[in-house]
XYZ file of C-alpha atoms in Angstrom:
350
model
C -7.969 160.554 15.485
C -4.528 162.080 15.302
C -3.999 161.168 11.660
C -7.320 162.844 10.976
C -5.985 165.928 12.752
C -2.960 165.892 10.435
C -5.258 165.802 7.418
C -7.241 168.693 8.850
C -4.029 170.674 9.294
C -3.253 169.942 5.654
C -6.671 171.009 4.449
C -6.638 174.101 6.611
C -3.338 175.323 5.319
C -4.077 175.148 1.621
C -5.916 178.431 0.982
C -3.893 180.613 3.346
C -0.520 179.642 2.001
C -1.531 180.358 -1.579
C -2.371 183.898 -0.477
C 0.942 184.139 1.338
C 2.889 183.026 -1.676
C 1.511 185.720 -3.955
C 2.318 188.411 -1.378
C 5.797 187.056 -0.726
C 7.510 186.709 -4.031
C 11.060 185.497 -3.412
C 12.486 188.833 -4.513
C 10.317 190.705 -2.000
C 11.830 192.187 1.139
C 9.382 190.571 3.516
C 10.545 187.030 2.757
C 13.573 187.633 4.982
C 13.483 187.804 8.786
C 12.987 191.324 10.243
C 16.225 193.393 10.272
C 18.042 190.750 8.184
C 20.064 193.419 6.352
C 21.417 194.837 9.607
C 22.717 191.540 10.993
C 26.471 190.717 10.817
C 27.234 188.891 7.542
C 30.077 186.720 8.736
C 31.975 185.860 11.875
C 34.595 188.571 11.540
C 31.821 191.215 11.570
C 31.274 190.440 15.273
C 33.390 192.291 17.848
C 36.723 190.683 18.757
C 37.911 191.022 22.349
C 40.896 189.317 24.035
C 41.394 187.224 20.906
C 37.808 185.972 20.982
C 34.888 186.598 18.655
C 32.216 187.787 21.076
C 28.569 186.991 20.311
C 25.710 188.281 22.403
C 23.228 185.411 22.173
C 20.539 187.450 23.946
C 20.440 190.162 21.322
C 18.163 189.491 18.345
C 20.546 191.058 15.830
C 23.514 188.984 17.030
C 21.516 185.771 16.967
C 20.382 186.693 13.464
C 24.047 187.262 12.561
C 24.840 183.726 13.718
C 22.213 182.417 11.279
C 23.395 184.711 8.518
C 26.986 183.504 8.820
C 25.755 179.882 8.744
C 23.721 180.565 5.591
C 26.586 182.407 3.908
C 29.183 179.775 4.790
C 26.966 176.920 3.572
C 25.658 178.693 0.440
C 28.099 176.925 -1.871
C 26.640 173.534 -0.943
C 23.083 174.492 -1.834
C 23.662 176.332 -5.101
C 21.957 173.617 -7.136
C 18.701 173.955 -5.227
C 17.670 177.538 -5.962
C 18.949 181.005 -6.942
C 20.480 183.405 -4.360
C 20.836 180.628 -1.767
C 17.017 180.343 -1.580
C 17.283 176.529 -1.687
C 19.394 176.416 1.487
C 17.565 174.221 4.022
C 18.940 176.286 6.921
C 16.468 179.099 6.140
C 13.875 177.472 8.397
C 15.834 178.434 11.516
C 16.224 182.222 11.046
C 12.725 182.513 9.558
C 11.190 180.833 12.615
C 13.236 183.139 14.791
C 12.148 186.178 12.777
C 8.506 185.150 13.250
C 9.099 184.854 17.019
C 10.629 188.354 17.092
C 7.965 189.906 14.873
C 5.122 188.477 16.994
C 6.640 189.633 20.306
C 7.416 186.140 21.553
C 11.040 186.942 22.467
C 10.184 189.830 24.810
C 9.997 189.411 28.595
C 6.578 187.782 29.169
C 6.776 188.378 32.929
C 6.716 192.137 32.341
C 9.439 192.607 34.964
C 11.933 194.117 32.505
C 11.599 196.152 29.313
C 13.601 193.482 27.436
C 12.227 193.108 23.923
C 9.766 195.992 24.040
C 9.718 198.982 21.709
C 9.906 201.504 24.540
C 12.767 199.530 26.152
C 15.442 197.433 24.513
C 13.733 196.258 21.350
C 16.531 193.891 20.285
C 16.883 192.282 23.705
C 15.790 188.626 23.923
C 14.468 187.687 27.310
C 15.806 184.664 29.157
C 12.314 184.493 30.710
C 10.762 183.848 27.317
C 10.189 180.156 26.611
C 10.546 180.802 22.866
C 13.824 182.645 23.305
C 15.338 179.897 25.484
C 14.157 177.072 23.226
C 15.601 178.914 20.241
C 19.065 179.141 21.850
C 19.294 175.388 21.212
C 18.382 175.918 17.549
C 20.795 178.801 17.007
C 23.913 178.726 19.158
C 24.223 174.915 19.334
C 23.941 174.361 15.543
C 26.356 177.249 15.050
C 29.008 175.831 17.401
C 28.487 172.392 15.813
C 29.239 173.993 12.445
C 32.369 175.695 13.830
C 33.538 172.309 15.090
C 32.730 170.627 11.762
C 34.998 173.114 9.988
C 32.251 174.931 8.066
C 34.074 178.230 8.644
C 37.553 176.806 8.014
C 40.324 177.645 10.473
C 39.125 180.595 12.538
C 41.801 183.028 13.788
C 39.945 183.397 17.114
C 37.991 181.330 19.585
C 34.280 182.006 19.980
C 32.743 183.330 23.161
C 28.976 183.400 23.727
C 27.874 186.015 26.282
C 25.573 184.731 29.050
C 22.068 186.044 29.822
C 21.472 188.114 32.968
C 19.968 185.216 34.925
C 19.565 181.410 34.647
C 23.111 181.188 33.277
C 23.412 177.470 34.069
C 20.796 176.570 31.423
C 23.139 177.429 28.556
C 26.712 176.966 27.382
C 29.234 179.520 26.198
C 31.971 178.068 23.983
C 32.624 175.066 21.754
C 34.405 173.296 24.598
C 31.791 174.161 27.177
C 28.926 172.958 24.965
C 30.741 169.719 24.123
C 31.194 168.907 27.793
C 27.576 169.739 28.732
C 25.609 168.444 25.760
C 27.775 166.163 23.635
C 24.808 164.473 21.912
C 23.400 167.759 20.577
C 26.784 169.001 19.419
C 27.452 165.655 17.815
C 24.193 165.653 15.840
C 24.700 169.187 14.516
C 28.357 168.525 13.724
C 27.308 165.412 11.760
C 24.874 167.487 9.706
C 27.496 170.076 8.771
C 30.156 167.458 8.127
C 28.025 165.476 5.715
C 27.332 168.620 3.725
C 31.014 169.476 3.488
C 31.802 165.905 2.596
C 29.102 165.491 -0.046
C 30.140 168.484 -2.028
C 33.872 167.805 -1.765
C 33.305 164.452 -3.426
C 30.702 165.577 -5.878
C 32.136 163.953 -8.966
C 28.658 162.743 -9.860
C 26.450 165.683 -10.599
C 23.295 164.064 -11.914
C 20.026 165.411 -10.556
C 19.233 162.020 -9.043
C 22.399 162.186 -6.985
C 21.713 165.657 -5.665
C 18.071 165.039 -4.753
C 19.009 161.825 -2.970
C 21.695 163.692 -1.067
C 19.333 166.530 -0.209
C 17.073 163.966 1.455
C 20.079 162.715 3.457
C 20.969 166.242 4.507
C 17.363 166.959 5.520
C 17.283 163.737 7.535
C 20.390 164.737 9.481
C 19.218 168.299 9.964
C 15.815 167.247 11.305
C 17.443 164.648 13.551
C 19.612 167.370 15.120
C 16.640 169.749 15.272
C 14.378 167.306 17.138
C 17.229 166.245 19.479
C 17.732 169.926 20.385
C 14.021 170.395 21.086
C 13.762 167.196 23.144
C 16.701 168.346 25.265
C 15.379 171.877 25.768
C 11.681 171.101 26.402
C 11.943 169.751 29.976
C 14.600 172.350 30.780
C 12.334 175.324 30.044
C 8.969 173.951 31.144
C 8.960 176.514 33.965
C 9.238 179.428 31.509
C 5.757 178.690 30.162
C 4.178 179.999 33.375
C 4.858 183.577 32.270
C 2.547 183.146 29.267
C -1.228 182.820 29.112
C -2.631 179.280 29.021
C -3.523 179.497 25.324
C 0.040 180.620 24.452
C 1.688 177.991 26.673
C -0.490 175.302 25.065
C 0.354 176.572 21.611
C 4.096 176.488 22.359
C 3.910 172.858 23.446
C 1.586 171.922 20.570
C 4.000 173.532 18.121
C 7.029 171.704 19.554
C 5.069 168.439 19.284
C 4.050 169.129 15.677
C 7.699 169.680 14.718
C 8.358 165.965 15.366
C 5.661 165.066 12.840
C 6.957 167.571 10.275
C 10.555 166.384 10.826
C 9.639 162.799 9.925
C 8.679 163.895 6.397
C 12.091 165.557 5.800
C 10.137 168.706 4.957
C 12.427 171.039 3.027
C 12.966 174.191 5.084
C 14.139 176.381 2.224
C 13.243 180.058 1.869
C 9.984 179.692 -0.081
C 8.649 176.602 1.695
C 9.232 178.028 5.145
C 7.636 181.373 4.284
C 4.568 179.673 2.855
C 4.341 177.443 5.868
C 4.662 180.228 8.461
C 1.755 182.190 7.054
C -0.669 180.076 9.063
C 1.074 180.591 12.426
C -0.478 183.077 14.891
C 0.794 186.577 14.164
C 0.600 187.685 17.799
C 0.948 186.106 21.245
C -2.182 184.281 22.392
C -3.906 185.779 25.444
C -6.473 184.539 27.982
C -9.839 184.364 26.255
C -8.380 183.317 22.880
C -10.372 180.194 22.081
C -9.791 178.735 18.629
C -11.591 178.267 16.259
C -13.201 181.597 17.138
C -10.295 184.019 17.628
C -11.627 187.134 15.914
C -8.475 188.674 14.512
C -7.131 185.348 13.158
C -7.996 183.974 9.756
C -10.190 180.866 9.551
C -7.067 178.900 8.595
C -5.001 180.188 11.510
C -7.835 179.256 13.870
C -8.203 175.829 12.303
C -4.500 175.132 12.525
C -4.437 175.973 16.244
C -7.320 173.548 16.796
C -5.598 170.852 14.747
C -2.211 171.223 16.445
C -3.975 170.878 19.797
C -5.843 167.761 18.600
C -2.637 166.260 17.245
C -0.788 166.834 20.514
C -3.671 165.429 22.575
C -3.922 162.336 20.390
C -0.183 161.777 20.610
C -0.345 162.098 24.422
C -3.376 159.795 24.707
C -1.587 157.088 22.755
C 1.552 157.528 24.849
C 3.509 158.685 21.820
C 2.330 155.779 19.661
C 0.785 158.119 17.113
C 4.169 159.728 16.419
C 5.834 156.299 16.185
C 3.242 155.131 13.627
C 3.684 158.319 11.639
C 7.490 157.953 11.721
C 7.142 154.373 10.522
C 4.926 155.531 7.650
C 7.601 158.126 6.834
C 10.522 155.668 6.965
C 10.702 155.235 3.178
C 11.418 157.796 0.479
C 7.931 157.199 -0.966
C 6.252 157.575 2.425
C 8.068 160.840 3.109
C 7.115 162.132 -0.286
C 3.453 161.544 0.543
C 3.921 163.157 3.935
C 5.504 166.212 2.331
C 2.783 166.399 -0.303
C 0.307 166.408 2.534
C 2.109 169.373 4.094
C 2.794 171.103 0.780
C -0.676 170.655 -0.723
C -1.058 173.113 1.996
C 1.394 175.387 0.292
C 0.351 175.290 -3.315
C -3.408 174.982 -3.709
């Protein structure tokens, strides 16, 4: 059954993440996304042209800079949850993106251009890559929602997002443009950033109980926005999966499906948690002939996780989405979510 598959995922993750944790001490370089140090630190580090801050959303370093400015601007709200901003729940987004870059998932999978390849434009993100397009909705949209929520205060310039070379109509390019095309997504991300501003402005109560309760609220809003973004982008980019092998296309869809299950637990996407969790994801693109659980250059855990994500997705499809609804119901209380997280984190600590 699907719930069984979830338990298998949990069991599979436990040994691998322990290994990952010892390699990745929080002070270590490799806990940050690749090229993190080179990315712009805040909005005024981006080029300004015609009174607009210009961001190239199809360049890995610029997209990383968008994340970095979000993390820096929100650091003051997460100070209580870990040193050096490590408790910031926004880490999940750039770390996922760093994993996509590192594993070659942002390069042009059609092979038509040299976008994203070492002998071509390494930092280019291909608009033909399913991962790259999906991620736009988890980078640029949250960022513009944060701008609108006032996370960066009053900016002296407007923001302009540069379009990709093709398929321009699948994206939006300014706060106003995104509001008119996808108000629900912008609204959800704005709500997340507003509640964080609001909570800390009125933080007269500073007991631990208060902050942990509020962290759960913040995680709930963040995951709501995250899953809304994915649900919006999935049908839009279905056609991009054809450039990948069948195993990779399946994995992409299985992964997007699993995120709904993870989201329901309000899993904390801080620096350490996310790093531990990503250790079990495939460290290269899947190719024809990769059949888990017997992919040679993957660990037993990585193989097992691929099998389990597939089983989970199949079970959810077979039940017409009922499995996810049951899981969400089980996760609808603080106690239920805690058990759900323990399930995922037993993964990360044993």
